[in-house]
Amino acid sequence: EPLLFDNFISVQHSHKPRHTPMEGEGQGRILQRFPEKDWEDSPFPQGIELFCQPSGWQLVPERQPASFFVAVLTDINSDRNYCACFTFWEGLDRLQVDEVDEEPAVVQSAQVFAPKSLVLVSRLDYTEVFRNCLGLIYTVHVDSLSVPLETVVGNLLTCIIPIAGGSQRTITLGAGDRQVIQTPIDDSLPVSGTSVAQLFRQLGIINVLCLFCAALTEHKILFLSSSYQRLTDACRGLLSIMFPLKYSFTYVPILPGKLLEVLSTPTPFIIGVNSFFRSETQELLDVIIADLDGGTVTIPECVHISLLPEPLLQQTQTLLSMILDPELEIADQAFPPPSTQSSALKIQDKEIRGVFLWLFARLFQGYRWCLHIIRIHPEPVIRFHKAAFLGQRALSEDDFLMKVLDGMAFAGFVSERGPPYRATDLFDDLIANQVERIRQEETYPHKVMNHVKELAEQLFKNENPYPAVAMHKVQRPSEKSQTTTQNQTQFPTLDDVAVQLFIDHAAAKLKTAPPVVKVELKGMVPSGPPLGELMNGIVMANSARRLEVVRNCITYIFENKMLEAKKLMPAVLRALKGRAARICLTQELNQHVLQNRAVLDDQQFDYIVRMMNCTLQDCSHMDEHGIAANLLPLVTAFCRKLGAGITQFAYSCVQEHMVWTTMQFWEAMFYSDVQNHIRALYLETEDNSSEQQDGSAGGREISALDLASEQNRLWPTLSKEMQAERVQKEESTVFSQAIHYANRMSYLLLPLDTSKNRLLRSAGLGDVESVSNSYVTNSIAGSMAESYDTESGFEDAESSDVANSVVRFINRFVDKVCNESGVTNEHLKALHTMIPDIVQMHIETLDAVHRESKRLPPIQKPKLLRPTLLPGEELVMDAMRVHLIPDGREEATGLMGGPPLLPAEGAIFLTTYRLIFRGTPTDPLVGEQVVTRSFPIASLTKEKRISVTLPMDQFVQEGLQLRSCTFQLIKIAFDEEVASDLAEVFRKHMHKLRYPQHVQGTFAFTVGQCGKLVVEHKTKDKNQSLKTLSKNLVKSAKRTIGRQYVTRKKYSPPTWENRSSFQSEMDEDEISVSEEVDQSSLTLSSTIRSSDRQTMSNVVERACCRDYQRLGLGTLSNSLTRSKNEPFRISTVNRMYTVCRSYPGLLIVPQSIPDTTIQRICRCYRQNRFPVVCWRNSRTKAVLLRSAGLHAKGVVGFFKSPNAPSSVPSQADSTSLEQEKYLQAIISSMPSYSESSGRNTLSGFTSTHMSTSGKWGSIRGSGRLSAYNPDVGTRLAGKESPQSNGGPSEALFLRQQKAYLYIIGDKAQLKGGKQDSFQQWEVVPIEVCDVRQVKNSFKKLMKACVPSSSISDPNMSFLRCLEESEWMLHRVLQVSVLVVELLDTGSSVMVSLEDGWDVTTQVVSLVQLLSDPYYRTFDGFRLLVEKEWLSFGHRFSHRGAQTLGSQSSGFTPVFLQFLDCVHQIHLQFPMEFEFSQYYLKFLAYHYVSNRFRTFLLDSDYERIELGVLYEEKGERKSPQVCKSVWDYIDRLNKKTPIFYNYMFSPEDEEVLRPYTFISNLKVWDFYMEETLSEGPSYDWELRGRQERVAEETPEKPDSSGPKSHRHIVWPCYDSLSKVVPDAITKLLQDLQSLEAELGQTSEKWKDTWDKMKNSQKTEIKLESKVSGRWSSVLLLVSLHHQRRSQGVYLQESGVGSSINLALDCEASATSTPVPGRPSTSTLYSQFQSTESENRSFEGILFKKGALLKPWKPRWFVLDKTKHQLRYYETRQDKECKGVIELADVESVIPGTPTMGAPKNIEEKAFFDLKTTKRVYNFCAQDSLNAQLWMDSVQSCLSDA
């Protein structure tokens, strides 16, 4: 019988002075230990002194009460030792203290106390007994009882505990004490006392469940408490509820402070630490911390705890709360039952444990049916089949159970409870006999509760077998001795001899006593009901129809009704996604196998193989619930005859599945087969020996485990020979199975064509997980397992051929299973020699099969469809049969409803221009549709090889994934008929076309050159030499300008007429100047050769002179004396492109700056791109300039104060002075500047700004200008407004008002610049995204809009990906809106960012688009792009990676970003643009397509050099081939209204201010839409051709009766604009077709449209244009107008300041409100709708003004409520112009037209309103309208 206690130790504070000072702590040392030598069977635990005072040994100034706790130490054999520590405090005298260097607080106190501990070490856990015994020793010492301490300790160390379960013993230590010790009935059940209940009280239900799951899934758990005993109890409680699993990792309930580094161990643990060390635990990142005192559980962010699967979690919580808080249930009852106390703690404790037992019974039910018994003799070898268990429970997805089954605890569980013949306990009983009960009751908590109470009773009984006889009698120290403070005697040193005598005496007695043997009742472990019985009912119900389909199809196949089978096939393949259908398939196929063989014909074979492949397709390595296992025998049964004596089996066609390369699958299969054979082996012996057993088995077949248990029971009774024979039989059974499996594996691993290294399809052959799927419980496996687990599959498979790698894989398998199942070494060697032969033989048979299978006639494949090509487009590679497979866009796959258009089968074509796929969907239900996907080859951005398994095919195919920047993705798999070298050729050609050597190799140049991919040398005649060009540039420019002037009216926006007189004077001036130029230049130009002359005018036109002319920006002249009032001139300094390569030849610069200065200035700027004017505001005369950023040295000079004294003017200084002069010249050009400097007064300042004409009072237009806070630049730059520097106050005042010139610069560049208060410009630093960011964000945007595979991760939804792409439109828009505001308030702006050709271009062009309505027309937009993007040298070729040279720089769509911004503005202002959204998409597509030459090359210089800038209109080779995208658009626009925006009705002089918050931006549908029926719709010829082809085909008469004209429209298939055109387009189309029918020459659509529009408009322009039927169109957009009138608040992130462009800050901008302007509060009451409740009738009437004033249209509102008729200037206006009180109205009568009345309006439309004061004359739009008005007014009068 075991000793109760192993050791007794006393430990005390060590008095030695410490030479190594540790952090203010003493050390403990052991004073005495008994026995002094270790027992043989239990070593003395090390480090005990650390555990006595876990927080460190310290002296204290006052005595502490004695304390007691139990620590647990785990020794080297992983046995737990329980150390009970009893600590009390003893006084020290001064002398002893002096030796110890203690803390000052301690030293100063009169008396000092040191801790001393008494420790008991035991291997049994009896806390109370420990407490009593140590308490007694202390009592004997303190109260000086007469008993010698040696006797007590001697007795203590010789106490013996009974071995038998459920017995009790009384012990005494010889000090008049008596204690009863009870042993638990069943050792295997943990003893918990009340610790579980305490744990739940401290932490609560959810928290403990969290900890429970965390412990089971191997996380690290740390308990904190200030009480040691509570830490031990909490740990004990947590372990108790884990029963029947045992915790096998680090377990330290009390961890001493000195050992805290243990917490950073990588392995899981359960550890307790005193709260004193809380701060040290804070930085642990992966530890779950449970604070027992605070009741919290803290889970770090990086830790994810898998919780119990639902509904188990919910049910467990409910049960626990019924135990812990029984009042909860009845808390709401009206008449609660009188008493519902929860049970006593110790009972509660067992009830909670009952719940967890019940929970484990549910989790592990049926586990014994998944144990494979591999060997029975000489000892059982058992393995748990995890896949089968999870599969049959339908929980294979469940995270929690997976982790538990993979864990160490479960491995222990299997090895402990696996053996079929052993002692059983409560849990075995539960699993075997109560499962049915548990299942029926699980939804009735009260029934479950009763069950739990029964379990609790058993648990309680186990711990307290004799509840009545607890007769404890133990002395406690008397009160007096506990409270006395005088010096007590020290605890004495015991006499070791005396104690040792006791021990020896007892040992001798033990030796003579007979050995005690614990009787173990072994028995057969019952298995409980099998899993299948539990789960079957659930699965089968919902899938009966699908199973029917599968069965029918198989029947058709075997009856050879192939057509029927073909129809069902798609449905079957869909059904096979479900588990039930897969199982059904294996069962059905099984019935058609006779004697292991079923010979089929080709078609049957093909179908069966396809179904097998589909079934296996989603098999995980867990072997999807044994489906692969069921198919394994079938794939070697089905076959077809290929020729004489050659048979092909199904396995050669189903190899491409992961499951065959997984070691775990093969092991599981092997073991289940071995089990069956071994079972058969013993069933035979049983049958021979005992026939009568059958009856007793009750008809149910005996499971292998039952057999094994029976055999184990008989084993000891067998003779040696019998035993040896059985072992030998089992071993050879396993051996023969191993041979069988080596064959099977070679079948499934060797590919049909062994010459191809087809094998390497997955990561080598199965990366074998290091803990294979088995827990082996015998000792043989241990030694071998390590060596095989570590290396993974075929790491060097590449270097060797297929055969070797298969041999290696099979060898590893054989080694592993044979070692686990105890095969002898001879047999193992034999296997190793056999395997290469097996593989070699199989390869030989396969070669013959492969040869013959090649000869089979191919299966009929769909006909390949030819694509239609553009004129001049030629095929480079003809059709290659491929499958187009679905990518991440789900619309086409049928997942979102609609037909599965993909995957499709067809061909890929490579032409000189595009990459085209055409084919038909593989799904027979949509087989008639044609699927087309294509993109221009020039837009290819990424090409990646992939390998694909097609759902209908056996093989993994090589494939390509091609991504295009037109937001298209083509993912193809080459058909097996395509040779792999052909695929390679295809890739090479594609690369060649994508990256030609030179721009001249692109399609725009090679078009129509019979596919020669050669770069031709430049031809001379086309390329005029630059010399002659530049000579003639000036002359012809003058001539052109003169000529151009005539056409000026055409380009001007419609409001030039009504400008103020001041401006019209300037206009006249311009005209006269131009005329002068004209006369002088005519004579000059006559000397130029006519062809040159033509080119020259082109240059000048291209240099955008006509635009500069329109803006009034200068003339060509060098003499400064020419005209004083022309502030700017066109400079020809760059005519040879020498000053700046990337600028156009003609530039606008200030009149006063000579060319020489320009040549010097340009050096300060990057790429020499110095500031030039590109636009001027016609109203404020502010100019917009663009340039690149300054060079670093330029920046410094730029900010130098101009009046800083410098002794020697260095060159840098002079440049920076010239630079300033340049800026000053720009500023002086502004009328506001010249005036204000002339009259330096405030009135002058305000007058120039406020008196500009234009629409001042209207809500829209520019009415908000003064509201803008002029101090914007300084605030943007994050500076304070400059303080007075002693300069003149007027200047300062002006300065504060605003700067004349704002320079938008790059924040990164402008560091360290000082702003000088005298300068009239101000630098606004902003952050812009550089090219790299644009490139990366575009990649992310493409991946978000066109994902390559469907995204399973819920965190990566489309919107999330979109957000993460950071497609920075709002940044660009914000800066642009800011610049627009500045220009509109009369400040000039210079944009100088990066190199001046990316962001600068974006901003400058957006600013012009927003500010100038002209650029929103077709002509204007074209001009804008030509001027700002092409002439000013945006590097299209470089950014678009168009040639081999720029390939490395990657694709950066700066222009696309600009178009996207325009699209955003278009969405917000749909009435302001003449072109439609389609126009923008068209440009977005073609700017990367290389179909036109417009967007090739990087600058005008390069274009001239190549001779492509000015191509003669006449020299085109074929009329179809357009070289310029603009010509193409013009031509197309004449034919069809596709580019036209019907809602176009622009405001005069309207400046647009779009909202720029991200929430206001929409994703451009260009990125998302696709038309699978015809491919992209941007190559218009193709559309026409396809329609023609379609129309020609249906010639034969249709006899099928009336046909429906209805047609289903699929969003990703049909082109919506074509199938469902908008109303106006439809009407125009109908009109054309009617005209064609009548044989009239059809009118151009534009003429029709204009006529219609004009007839609708009245003569006079109505401000709001709401007339006739147009009102409906325009009302749609009134909302936008409403929104334009709101302010814009623009935040420039990163600069830390905001520009408030809202309207209410005008008071701060100008101290006095401007007279004559309504206050903003009335103007913009933000959400007050125009249609307020009290408007009973409203509309437009013309009203005759007072005497001599003309008729004017006004918006009239009849208001019944206020009884008045109000009128407004326009409908949007909020400010009332006048009121007619209805009370004063006398009559309303029809009137007659008077002088100046609107023309073309019938007489009856006039009526008069007579009031007491005067007569009002009105005119409505027509008589009907007039009658309505009269009636309405009349009814108001009569109502009154």
PDB file of C-alpha atoms in Angstrom, residues 43 184 236 303 334 441 470 757 1076-1077 1084 1231 1347 1672:
ATOM      1  CA  PRO A  43      13.058  11.106  -6.224  1.00  0.00           C
ATOM      2  CA  PRO A 184     -12.343   7.339  -4.112  1.00  0.00           C
ATOM      3  CA  ARG A 236      -7.766  21.460 -10.239  1.00  0.00           C
ATOM      4  CA  VAL A 303      -5.497  34.161 -30.162  1.00  0.00           C
ATOM      5  CA  ALA A 334     -46.031  35.653 -11.528  1.00  0.00           C
ATOM      6  CA  GLU A 441     -33.538  14.158 -24.464  1.00  0.00           C
ATOM      7  CA  ALA A 470     -16.327  11.912   9.272  1.00  0.00           C
ATOM      8  CA  ASN A 757       6.187  14.344 -65.415  1.00  0.00           C
ATOM      9  CA  GLU A1076      -3.409  93.465 -88.530  1.00  0.00           C
ATOM     10  CA  VAL A1077      -1.553  90.206 -88.220  1.00  0.00           C
ATOM     11  CA  LEU A1084       4.980  86.242 -96.092  1.00  0.00           C
ATOM     12  CA  PRO A1231      -6.325  93.504 -64.431  1.00  0.00           C
ATOM     13  CA  PRO A1347     -10.858  38.900 -59.229  1.00  0.00           C
ATOM     14  CA  SER A1672     -39.894  66.054 -67.646  1.00  0.00           C
TER      15      SER A1672
END
